[in-house]
mmCIF file of C-alpha atoms (C1' of nucleotides) in Angstrom:
data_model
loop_
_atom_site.group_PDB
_atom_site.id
_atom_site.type_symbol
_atom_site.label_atom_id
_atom_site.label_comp_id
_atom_site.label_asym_id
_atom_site.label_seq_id
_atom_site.Cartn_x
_atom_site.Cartn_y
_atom_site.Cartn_z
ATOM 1 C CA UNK A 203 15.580 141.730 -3.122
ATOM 2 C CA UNK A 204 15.963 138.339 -5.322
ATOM 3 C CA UNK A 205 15.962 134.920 -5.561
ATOM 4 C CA UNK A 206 19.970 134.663 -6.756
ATOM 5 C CA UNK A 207 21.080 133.502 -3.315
ATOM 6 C CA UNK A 208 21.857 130.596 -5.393
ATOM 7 C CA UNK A 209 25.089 132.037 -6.555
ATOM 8 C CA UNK A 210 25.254 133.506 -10.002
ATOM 9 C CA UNK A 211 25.663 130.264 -11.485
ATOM 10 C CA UNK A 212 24.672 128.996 -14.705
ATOM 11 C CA UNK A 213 23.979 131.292 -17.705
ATOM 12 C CA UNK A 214 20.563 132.630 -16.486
ATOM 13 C CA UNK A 215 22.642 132.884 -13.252
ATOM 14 C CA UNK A 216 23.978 135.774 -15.138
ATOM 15 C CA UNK A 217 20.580 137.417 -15.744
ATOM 16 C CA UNK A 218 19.387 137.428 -12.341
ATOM 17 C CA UNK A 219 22.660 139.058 -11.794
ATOM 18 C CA UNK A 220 22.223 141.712 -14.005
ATOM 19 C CA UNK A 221 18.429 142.222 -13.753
ATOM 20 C CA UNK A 222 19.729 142.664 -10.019
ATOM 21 C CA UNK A 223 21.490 145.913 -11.240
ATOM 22 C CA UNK A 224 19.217 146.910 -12.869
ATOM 23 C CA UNK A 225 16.635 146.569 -10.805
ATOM 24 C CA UNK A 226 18.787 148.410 -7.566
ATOM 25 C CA UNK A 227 19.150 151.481 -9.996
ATOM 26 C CA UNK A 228 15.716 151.674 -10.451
ATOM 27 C CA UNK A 229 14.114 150.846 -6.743
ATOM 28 C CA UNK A 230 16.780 153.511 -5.835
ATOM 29 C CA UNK A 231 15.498 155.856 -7.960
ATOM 30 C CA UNK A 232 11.981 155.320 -6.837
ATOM 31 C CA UNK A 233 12.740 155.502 -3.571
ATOM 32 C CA UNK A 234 14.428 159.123 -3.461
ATOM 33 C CA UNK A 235 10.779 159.602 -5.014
ATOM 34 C CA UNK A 236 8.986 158.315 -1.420
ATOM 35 C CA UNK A 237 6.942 156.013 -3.512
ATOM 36 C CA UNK A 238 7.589 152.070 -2.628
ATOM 37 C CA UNK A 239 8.286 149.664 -5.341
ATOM 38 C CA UNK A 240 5.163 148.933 -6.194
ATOM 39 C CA UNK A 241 3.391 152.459 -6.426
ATOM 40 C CA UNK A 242 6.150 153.016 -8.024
ATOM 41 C CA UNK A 243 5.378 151.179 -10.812
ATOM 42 C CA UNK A 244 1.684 151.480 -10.921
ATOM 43 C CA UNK A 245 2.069 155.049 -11.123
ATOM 44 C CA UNK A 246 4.494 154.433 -14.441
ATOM 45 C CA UNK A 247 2.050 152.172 -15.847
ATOM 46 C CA UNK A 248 -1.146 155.032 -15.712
ATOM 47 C CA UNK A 249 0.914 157.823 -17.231
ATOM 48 C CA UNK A 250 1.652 155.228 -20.165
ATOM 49 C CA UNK A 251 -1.579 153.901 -19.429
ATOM 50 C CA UNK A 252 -4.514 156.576 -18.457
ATOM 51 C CA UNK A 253 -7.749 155.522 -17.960
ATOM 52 C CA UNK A 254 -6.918 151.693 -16.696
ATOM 53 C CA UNK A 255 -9.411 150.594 -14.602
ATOM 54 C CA UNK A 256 -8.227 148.588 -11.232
ATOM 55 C CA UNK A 257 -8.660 145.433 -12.681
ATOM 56 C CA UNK A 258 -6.083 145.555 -15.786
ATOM 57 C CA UNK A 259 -3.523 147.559 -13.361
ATOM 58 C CA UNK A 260 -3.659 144.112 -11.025
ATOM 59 C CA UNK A 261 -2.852 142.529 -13.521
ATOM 60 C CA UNK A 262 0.255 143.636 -14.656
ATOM 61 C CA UNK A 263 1.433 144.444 -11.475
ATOM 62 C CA UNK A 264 1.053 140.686 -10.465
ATOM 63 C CA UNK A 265 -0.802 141.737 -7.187
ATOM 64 C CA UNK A 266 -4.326 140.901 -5.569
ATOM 65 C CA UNK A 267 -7.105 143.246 -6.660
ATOM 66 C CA UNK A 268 -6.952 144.145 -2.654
ATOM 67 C CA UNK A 269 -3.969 145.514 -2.673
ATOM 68 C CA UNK A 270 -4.574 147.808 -5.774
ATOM 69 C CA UNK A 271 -7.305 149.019 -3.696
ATOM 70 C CA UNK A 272 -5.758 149.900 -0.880
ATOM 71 C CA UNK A 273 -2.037 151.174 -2.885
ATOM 72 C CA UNK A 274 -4.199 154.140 -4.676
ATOM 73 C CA UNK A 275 -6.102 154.741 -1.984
ATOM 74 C CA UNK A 276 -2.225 155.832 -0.553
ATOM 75 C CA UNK A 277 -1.632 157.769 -3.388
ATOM 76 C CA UNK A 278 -4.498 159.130 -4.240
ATOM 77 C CA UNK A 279 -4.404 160.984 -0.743
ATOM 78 C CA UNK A 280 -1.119 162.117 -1.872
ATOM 79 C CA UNK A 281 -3.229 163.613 -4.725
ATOM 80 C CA UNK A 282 -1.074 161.451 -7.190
ATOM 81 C CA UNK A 283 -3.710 160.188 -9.213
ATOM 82 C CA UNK A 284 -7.469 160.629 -9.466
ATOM 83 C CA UNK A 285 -10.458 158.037 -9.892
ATOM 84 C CA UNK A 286 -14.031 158.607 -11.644
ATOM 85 C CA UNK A 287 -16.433 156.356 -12.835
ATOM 86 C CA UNK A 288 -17.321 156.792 -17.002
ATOM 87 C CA UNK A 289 -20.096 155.985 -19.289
ATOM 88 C CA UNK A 290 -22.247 155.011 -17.023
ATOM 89 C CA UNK A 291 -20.594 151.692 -15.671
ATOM 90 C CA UNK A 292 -20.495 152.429 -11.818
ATOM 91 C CA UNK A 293 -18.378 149.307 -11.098
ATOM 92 C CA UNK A 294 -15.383 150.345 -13.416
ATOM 93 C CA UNK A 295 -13.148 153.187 -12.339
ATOM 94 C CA UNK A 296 -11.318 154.413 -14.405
ATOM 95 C CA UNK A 297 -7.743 155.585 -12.800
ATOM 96 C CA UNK A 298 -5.562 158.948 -14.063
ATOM 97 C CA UNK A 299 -2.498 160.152 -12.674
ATOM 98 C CA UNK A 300 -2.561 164.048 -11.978
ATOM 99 C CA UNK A 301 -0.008 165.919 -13.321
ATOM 100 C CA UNK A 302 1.676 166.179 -10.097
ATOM 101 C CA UNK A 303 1.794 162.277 -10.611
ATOM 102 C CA UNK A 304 3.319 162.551 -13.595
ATOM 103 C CA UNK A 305 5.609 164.612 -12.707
ATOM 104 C CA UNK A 306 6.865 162.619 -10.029
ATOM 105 C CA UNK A 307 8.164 159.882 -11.979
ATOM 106 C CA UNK A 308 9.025 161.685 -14.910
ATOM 107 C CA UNK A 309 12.949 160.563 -16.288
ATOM 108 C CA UNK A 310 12.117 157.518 -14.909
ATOM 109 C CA UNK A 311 12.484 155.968 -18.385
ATOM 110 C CA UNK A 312 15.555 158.161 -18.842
ATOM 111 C CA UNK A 313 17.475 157.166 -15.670
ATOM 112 C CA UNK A 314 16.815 153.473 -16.428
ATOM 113 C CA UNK A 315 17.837 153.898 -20.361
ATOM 114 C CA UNK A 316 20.866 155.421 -18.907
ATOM 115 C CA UNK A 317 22.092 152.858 -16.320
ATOM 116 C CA UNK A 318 21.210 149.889 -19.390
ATOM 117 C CA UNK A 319 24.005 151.750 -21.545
ATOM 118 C CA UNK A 320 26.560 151.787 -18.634
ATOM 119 C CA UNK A 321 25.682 147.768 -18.286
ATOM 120 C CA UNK A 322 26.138 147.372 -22.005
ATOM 121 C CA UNK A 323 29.255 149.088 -22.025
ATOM 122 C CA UNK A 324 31.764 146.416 -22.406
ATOM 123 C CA UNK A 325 30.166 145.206 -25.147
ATOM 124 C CA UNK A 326 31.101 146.353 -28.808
ATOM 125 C CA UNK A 327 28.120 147.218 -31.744
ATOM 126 C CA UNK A 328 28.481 143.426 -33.029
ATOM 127 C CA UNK A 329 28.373 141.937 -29.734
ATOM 128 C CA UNK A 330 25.064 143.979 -28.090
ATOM 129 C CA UNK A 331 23.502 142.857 -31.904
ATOM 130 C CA UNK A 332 24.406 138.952 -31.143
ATOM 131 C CA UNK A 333 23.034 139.239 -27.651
ATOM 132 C CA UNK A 334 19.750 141.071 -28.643
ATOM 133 C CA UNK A 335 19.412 138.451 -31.256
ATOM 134 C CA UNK A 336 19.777 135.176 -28.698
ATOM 135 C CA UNK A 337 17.562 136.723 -25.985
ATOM 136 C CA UNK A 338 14.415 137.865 -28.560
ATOM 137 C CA UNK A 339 14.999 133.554 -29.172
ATOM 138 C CA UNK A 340 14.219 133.179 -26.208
ATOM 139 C CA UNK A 341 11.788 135.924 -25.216
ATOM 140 C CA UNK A 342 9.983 134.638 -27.990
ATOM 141 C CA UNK A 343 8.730 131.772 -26.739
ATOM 142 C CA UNK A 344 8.051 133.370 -23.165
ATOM 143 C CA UNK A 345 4.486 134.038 -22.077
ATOM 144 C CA UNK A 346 3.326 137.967 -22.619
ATOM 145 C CA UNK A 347 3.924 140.458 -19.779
ATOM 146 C CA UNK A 348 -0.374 140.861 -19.652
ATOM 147 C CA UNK A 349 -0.391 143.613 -21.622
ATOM 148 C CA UNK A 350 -3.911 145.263 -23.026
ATOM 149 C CA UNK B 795 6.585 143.231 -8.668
ATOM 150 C CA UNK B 796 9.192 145.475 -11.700
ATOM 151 C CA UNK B 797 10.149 148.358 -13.326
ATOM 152 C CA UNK B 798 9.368 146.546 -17.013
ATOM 153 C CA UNK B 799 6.636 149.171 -17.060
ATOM 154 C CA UNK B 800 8.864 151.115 -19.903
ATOM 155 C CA UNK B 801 8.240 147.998 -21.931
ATOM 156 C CA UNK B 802 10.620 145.727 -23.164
ATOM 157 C CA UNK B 803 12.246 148.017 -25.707
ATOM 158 C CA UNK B 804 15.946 147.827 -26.210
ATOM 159 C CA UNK B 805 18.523 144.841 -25.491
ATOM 160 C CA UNK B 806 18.163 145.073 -21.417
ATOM 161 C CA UNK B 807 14.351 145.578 -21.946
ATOM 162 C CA UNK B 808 14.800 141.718 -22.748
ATOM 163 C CA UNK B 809 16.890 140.979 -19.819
ATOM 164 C CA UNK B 810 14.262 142.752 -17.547
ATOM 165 C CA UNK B 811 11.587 140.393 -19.289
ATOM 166 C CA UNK B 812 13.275 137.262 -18.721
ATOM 167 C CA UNK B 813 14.204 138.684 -15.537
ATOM 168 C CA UNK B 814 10.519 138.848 -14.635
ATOM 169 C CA UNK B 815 9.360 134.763 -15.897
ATOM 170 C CA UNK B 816 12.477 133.940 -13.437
ATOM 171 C CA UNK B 817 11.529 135.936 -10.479
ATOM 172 C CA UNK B 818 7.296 134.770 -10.739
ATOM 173 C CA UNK B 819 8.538 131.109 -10.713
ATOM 174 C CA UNK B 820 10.687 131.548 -7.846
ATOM 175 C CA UNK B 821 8.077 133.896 -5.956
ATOM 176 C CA UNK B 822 5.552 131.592 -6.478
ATOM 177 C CA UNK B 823 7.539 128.568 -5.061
ATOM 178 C CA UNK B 824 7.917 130.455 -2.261
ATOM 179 C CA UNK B 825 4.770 131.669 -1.349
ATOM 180 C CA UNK B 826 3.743 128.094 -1.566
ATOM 181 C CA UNK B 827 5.832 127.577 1.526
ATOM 182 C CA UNK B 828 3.951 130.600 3.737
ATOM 183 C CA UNK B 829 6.872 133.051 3.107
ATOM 184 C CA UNK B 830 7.197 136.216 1.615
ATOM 185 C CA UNK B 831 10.107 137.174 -0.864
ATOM 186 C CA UNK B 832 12.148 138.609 1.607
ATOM 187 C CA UNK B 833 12.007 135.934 4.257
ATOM 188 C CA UNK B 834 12.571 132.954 2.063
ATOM 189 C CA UNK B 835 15.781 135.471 0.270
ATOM 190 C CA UNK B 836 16.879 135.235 4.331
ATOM 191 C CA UNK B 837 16.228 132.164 4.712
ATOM 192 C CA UNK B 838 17.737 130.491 1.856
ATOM 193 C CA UNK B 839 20.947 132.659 2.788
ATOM 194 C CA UNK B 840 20.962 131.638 6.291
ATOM 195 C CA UNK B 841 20.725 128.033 4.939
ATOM 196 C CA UNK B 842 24.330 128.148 2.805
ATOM 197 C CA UNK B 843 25.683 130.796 5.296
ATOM 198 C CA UNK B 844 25.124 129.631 8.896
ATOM 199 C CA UNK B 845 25.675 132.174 11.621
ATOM 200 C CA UNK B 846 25.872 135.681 9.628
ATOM 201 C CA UNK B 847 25.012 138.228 12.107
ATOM 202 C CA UNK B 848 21.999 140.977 10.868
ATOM 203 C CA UNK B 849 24.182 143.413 9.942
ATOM 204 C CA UNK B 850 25.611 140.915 7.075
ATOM 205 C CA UNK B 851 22.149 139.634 5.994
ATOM 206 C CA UNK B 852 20.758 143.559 5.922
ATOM 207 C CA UNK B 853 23.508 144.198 3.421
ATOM 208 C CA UNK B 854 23.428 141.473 1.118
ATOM 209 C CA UNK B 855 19.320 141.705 0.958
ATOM 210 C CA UNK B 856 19.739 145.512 0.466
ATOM 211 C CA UNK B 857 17.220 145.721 3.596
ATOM 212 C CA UNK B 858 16.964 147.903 6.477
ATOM 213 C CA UNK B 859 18.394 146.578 10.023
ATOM 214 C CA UNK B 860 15.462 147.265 11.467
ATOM 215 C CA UNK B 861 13.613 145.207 8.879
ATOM 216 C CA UNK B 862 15.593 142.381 9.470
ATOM 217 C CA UNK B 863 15.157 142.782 12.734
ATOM 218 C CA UNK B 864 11.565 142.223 12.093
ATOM 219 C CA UNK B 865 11.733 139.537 9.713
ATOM 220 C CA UNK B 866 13.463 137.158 12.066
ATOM 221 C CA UNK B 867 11.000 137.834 14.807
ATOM 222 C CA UNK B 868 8.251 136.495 12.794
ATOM 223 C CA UNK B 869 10.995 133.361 11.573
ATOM 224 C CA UNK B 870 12.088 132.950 14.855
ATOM 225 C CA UNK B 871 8.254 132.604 16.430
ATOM 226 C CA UNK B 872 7.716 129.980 13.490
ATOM 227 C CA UNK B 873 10.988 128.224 14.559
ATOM 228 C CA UNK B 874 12.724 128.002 11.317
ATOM 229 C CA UNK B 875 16.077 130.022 12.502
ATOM 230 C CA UNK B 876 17.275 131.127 16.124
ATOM 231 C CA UNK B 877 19.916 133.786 17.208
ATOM 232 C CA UNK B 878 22.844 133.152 19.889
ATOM 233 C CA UNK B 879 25.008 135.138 20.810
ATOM 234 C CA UNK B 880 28.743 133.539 20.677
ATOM 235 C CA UNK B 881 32.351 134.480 21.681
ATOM 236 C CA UNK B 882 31.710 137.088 24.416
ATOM 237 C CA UNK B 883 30.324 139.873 21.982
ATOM 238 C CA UNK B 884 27.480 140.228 23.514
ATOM 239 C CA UNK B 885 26.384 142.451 20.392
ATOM 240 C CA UNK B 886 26.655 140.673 17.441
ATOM 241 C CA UNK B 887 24.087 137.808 17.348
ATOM 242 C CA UNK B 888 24.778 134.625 15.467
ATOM 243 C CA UNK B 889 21.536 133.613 12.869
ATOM 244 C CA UNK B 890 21.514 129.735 12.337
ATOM 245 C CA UNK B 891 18.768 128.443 10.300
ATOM 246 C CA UNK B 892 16.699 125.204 12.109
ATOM 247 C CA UNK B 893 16.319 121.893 10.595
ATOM 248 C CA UNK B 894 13.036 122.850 10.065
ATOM 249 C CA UNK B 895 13.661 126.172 8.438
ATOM 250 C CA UNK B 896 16.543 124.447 6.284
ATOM 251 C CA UNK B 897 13.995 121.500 5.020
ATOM 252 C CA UNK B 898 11.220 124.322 4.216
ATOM 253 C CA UNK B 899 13.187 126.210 1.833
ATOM 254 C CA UNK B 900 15.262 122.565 0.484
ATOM 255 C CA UNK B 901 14.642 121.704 -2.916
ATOM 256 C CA UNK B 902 14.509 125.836 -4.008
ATOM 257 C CA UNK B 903 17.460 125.411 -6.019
ATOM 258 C CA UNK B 904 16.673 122.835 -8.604
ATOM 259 C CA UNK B 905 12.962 124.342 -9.032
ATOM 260 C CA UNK B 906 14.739 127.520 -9.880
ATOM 261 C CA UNK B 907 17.002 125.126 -12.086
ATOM 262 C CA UNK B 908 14.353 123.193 -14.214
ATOM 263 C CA UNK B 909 12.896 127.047 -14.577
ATOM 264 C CA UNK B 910 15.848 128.359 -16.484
ATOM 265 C CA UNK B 911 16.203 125.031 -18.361
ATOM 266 C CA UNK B 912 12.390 125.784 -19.650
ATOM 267 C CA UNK B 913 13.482 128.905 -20.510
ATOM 268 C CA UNK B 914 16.711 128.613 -22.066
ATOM 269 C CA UNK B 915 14.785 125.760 -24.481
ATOM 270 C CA UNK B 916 14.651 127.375 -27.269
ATOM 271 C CA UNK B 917 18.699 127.684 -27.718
ATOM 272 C CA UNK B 918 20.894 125.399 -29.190
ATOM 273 C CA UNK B 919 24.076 124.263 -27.418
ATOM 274 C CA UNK B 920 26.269 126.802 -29.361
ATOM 275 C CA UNK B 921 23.565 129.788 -28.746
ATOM 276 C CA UNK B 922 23.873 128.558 -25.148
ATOM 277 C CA UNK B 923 27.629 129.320 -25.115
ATOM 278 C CA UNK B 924 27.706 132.452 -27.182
ATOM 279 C CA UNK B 925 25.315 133.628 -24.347
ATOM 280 C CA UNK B 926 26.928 132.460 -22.116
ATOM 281 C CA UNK B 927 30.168 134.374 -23.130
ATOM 282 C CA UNK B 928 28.333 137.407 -23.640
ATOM 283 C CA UNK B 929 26.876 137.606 -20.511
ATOM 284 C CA UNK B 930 30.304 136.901 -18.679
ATOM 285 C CA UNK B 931 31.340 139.854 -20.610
ATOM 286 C CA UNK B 932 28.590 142.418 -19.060
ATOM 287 C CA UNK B 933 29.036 140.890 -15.540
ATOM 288 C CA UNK B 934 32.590 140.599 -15.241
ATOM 289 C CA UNK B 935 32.236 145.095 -15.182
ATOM 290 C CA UNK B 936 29.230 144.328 -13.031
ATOM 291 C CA UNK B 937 29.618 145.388 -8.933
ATOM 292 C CA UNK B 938 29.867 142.105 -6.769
ATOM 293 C CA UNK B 939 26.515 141.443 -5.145
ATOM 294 C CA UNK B 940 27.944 141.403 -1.335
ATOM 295 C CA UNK B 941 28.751 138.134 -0.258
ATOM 296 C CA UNK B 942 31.105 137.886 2.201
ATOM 297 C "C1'" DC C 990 -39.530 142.590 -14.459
ATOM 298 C "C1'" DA C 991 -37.190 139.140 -10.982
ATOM 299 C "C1'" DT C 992 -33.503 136.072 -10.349
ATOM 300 C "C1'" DT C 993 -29.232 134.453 -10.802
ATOM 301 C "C1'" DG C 994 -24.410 134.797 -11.678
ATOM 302 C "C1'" DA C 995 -20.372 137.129 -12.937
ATOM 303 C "C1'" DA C 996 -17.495 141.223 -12.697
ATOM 304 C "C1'" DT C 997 -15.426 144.976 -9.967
ATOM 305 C "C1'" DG C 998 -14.002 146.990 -5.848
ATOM 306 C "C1'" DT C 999 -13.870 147.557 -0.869
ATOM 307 C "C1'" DT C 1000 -13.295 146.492 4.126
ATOM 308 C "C1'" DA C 1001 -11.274 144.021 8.057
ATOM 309 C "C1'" DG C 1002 -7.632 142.168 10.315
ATOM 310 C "C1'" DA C 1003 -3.029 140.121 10.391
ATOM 311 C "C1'" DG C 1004 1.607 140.432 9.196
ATOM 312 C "C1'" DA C 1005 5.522 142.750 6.947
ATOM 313 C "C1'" DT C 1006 8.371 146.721 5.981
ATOM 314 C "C1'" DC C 1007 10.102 151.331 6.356
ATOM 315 C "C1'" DT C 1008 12.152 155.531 8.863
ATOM 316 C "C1'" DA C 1009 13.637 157.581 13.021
ATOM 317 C "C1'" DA C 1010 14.842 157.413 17.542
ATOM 318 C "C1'" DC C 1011 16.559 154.585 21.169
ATOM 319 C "C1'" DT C 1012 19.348 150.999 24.236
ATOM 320 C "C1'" DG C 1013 23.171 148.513 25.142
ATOM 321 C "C1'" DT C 1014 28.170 146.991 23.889
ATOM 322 C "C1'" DT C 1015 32.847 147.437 22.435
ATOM 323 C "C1'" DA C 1016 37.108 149.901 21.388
ATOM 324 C "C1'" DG C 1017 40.389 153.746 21.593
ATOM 325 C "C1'" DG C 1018 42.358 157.541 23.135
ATOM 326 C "C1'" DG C 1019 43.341 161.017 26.963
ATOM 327 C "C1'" DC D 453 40.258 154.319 34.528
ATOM 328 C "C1'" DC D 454 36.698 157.532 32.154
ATOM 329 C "C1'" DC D 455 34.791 159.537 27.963
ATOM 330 C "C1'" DT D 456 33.656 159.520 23.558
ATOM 331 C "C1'" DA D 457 32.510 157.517 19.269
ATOM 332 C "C1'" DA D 458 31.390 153.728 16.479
ATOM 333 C "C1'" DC D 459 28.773 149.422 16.198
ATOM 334 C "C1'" DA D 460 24.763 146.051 16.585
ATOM 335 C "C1'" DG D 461 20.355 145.531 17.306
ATOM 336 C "C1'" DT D 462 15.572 146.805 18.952
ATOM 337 C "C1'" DT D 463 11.307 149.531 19.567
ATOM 338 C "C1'" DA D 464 7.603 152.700 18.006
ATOM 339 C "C1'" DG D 465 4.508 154.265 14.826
ATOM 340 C "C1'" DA D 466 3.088 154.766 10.089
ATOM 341 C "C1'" DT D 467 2.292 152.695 5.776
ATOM 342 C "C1'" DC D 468 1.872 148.802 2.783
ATOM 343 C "C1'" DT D 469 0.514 144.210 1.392
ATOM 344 C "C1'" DC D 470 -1.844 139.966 1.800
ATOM 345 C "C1'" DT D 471 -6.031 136.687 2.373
ATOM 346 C "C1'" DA D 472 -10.806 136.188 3.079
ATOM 347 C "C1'" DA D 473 -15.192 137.829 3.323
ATOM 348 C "C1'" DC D 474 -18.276 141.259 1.757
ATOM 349 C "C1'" DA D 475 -20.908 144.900 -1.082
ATOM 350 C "C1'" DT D 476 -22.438 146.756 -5.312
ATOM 351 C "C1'" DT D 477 -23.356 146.883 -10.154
ATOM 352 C "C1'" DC D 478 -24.151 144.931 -14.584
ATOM 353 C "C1'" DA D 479 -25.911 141.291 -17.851
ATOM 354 C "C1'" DA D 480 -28.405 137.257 -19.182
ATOM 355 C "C1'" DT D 481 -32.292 134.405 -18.787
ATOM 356 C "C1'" DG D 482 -36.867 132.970 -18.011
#
DNA sequence: CATTGAATGTTAGAGATCTAACTGTTAGGG
DNA sequence: CCCTAACAGTTAGATCTCTAACATTCAATG
């Protein structure tokens, strides 16, 4: 769900629009998967990822450390990822997703690369080069996705 | 909460990005008001479309029934919408958002505006409209998000 | 060392959301 | 009329997510 109830107006009207498309394709996806949005992506993040401890993954998931905790908890009982403690630090633990994990959400990446080329579609060579060029612009001056 | 996870590689990779400053702005207006995502998404709806019945506002927020069904319970014991019935069909139930619900969510659309304006700073008039066309382009192929 | 403070996670309890099964209502043939 | 099927919404039970308070571990300082 989204904030566009405004009405796709405005040219960042059209974004939410099509980050709306996007984003259906790919809660879709992860749904057919029995994961929820949200483990969904945390268990994308540790196969690109291993070894983040709970900390980072709230973070970039833009949720409260509390509800990291209690998301792997869910899929760690589906024996989805694994935590251990390393190098001595017990407060860190470091997170790994097994390869049953992995496997879940592999072609993730794929399915969503494929849906972007059927949104791109109506635009020619030139035209996806013109739009890639205004929106780094502005991505540019946007404020990092907390990446480590 | 995203899919951005494959990072922001490729043209949509950017739209996703921008996609995500727009949606943390408008989820964090919202929470300021004691609502989730989903709830102020109905609410705001309700607000510029008085008396959809459930099964309209479970399609156009890509919800369950049953989880709107839910979600207006807990709006309804806060008072900010109420359901009547209307026209002898003693099924469908009319959803009218309360002054009080109405005034909570007021003011949504021009934070949302001065948000894009921040972000669409760093373009010039003419990028602005070369976006803009661009854009149109892509959504004009793009399915209608139901709105009835 | 002992103390203090910061960093990292967890638990508890409330509320939200999902799926599946269920109740009640309307409409359309026989 | 009745019967059936489609429609609209709710309930039940499990899982998830949030806030707030709490434990535990490390690191710095005297």
């Amino acid at each position: 769900m989204s904030e566009e109830w405004t009405g796709p107006g405005g040219t960042l009207g059209l974004v939410r629009w099509i980050g709306l498309a996007q984003r259906k394709a790919a809660e879709d996806w992860i749904r057919t998967r029995g994961l929820s949005h949200e483990q969904g992506f945390v268990l994308g993040y540790l196969v690109q990822n291993p070894g983040s401890i709970q900390r980072d993954i709230a973070q970039v998931s833009r949720t409260a450390p509390a509800s990291v905790s209690s998301l792997l908890q869910g899929l760690e009982r589906r024996e989805l990822i694994e935590r251990r403690t390393e190098n001595g630090d017990e407060r860190r633990k470091r997170v790994y997703a097994t390869p049953a994990g992995a496997e879940l959400v592999a072609g993730f990446a794929d399915a969503v690369a494929a849906v972007d080329e059927t949104i791109l579609e109506p635009l020619t060579a030139d035209e996806r080069a013109a739009l890639d060029a205004l929106l780094l612009k502005i991505t540019a001056k946007l404020p990092q996705p907390t990446r480590p």
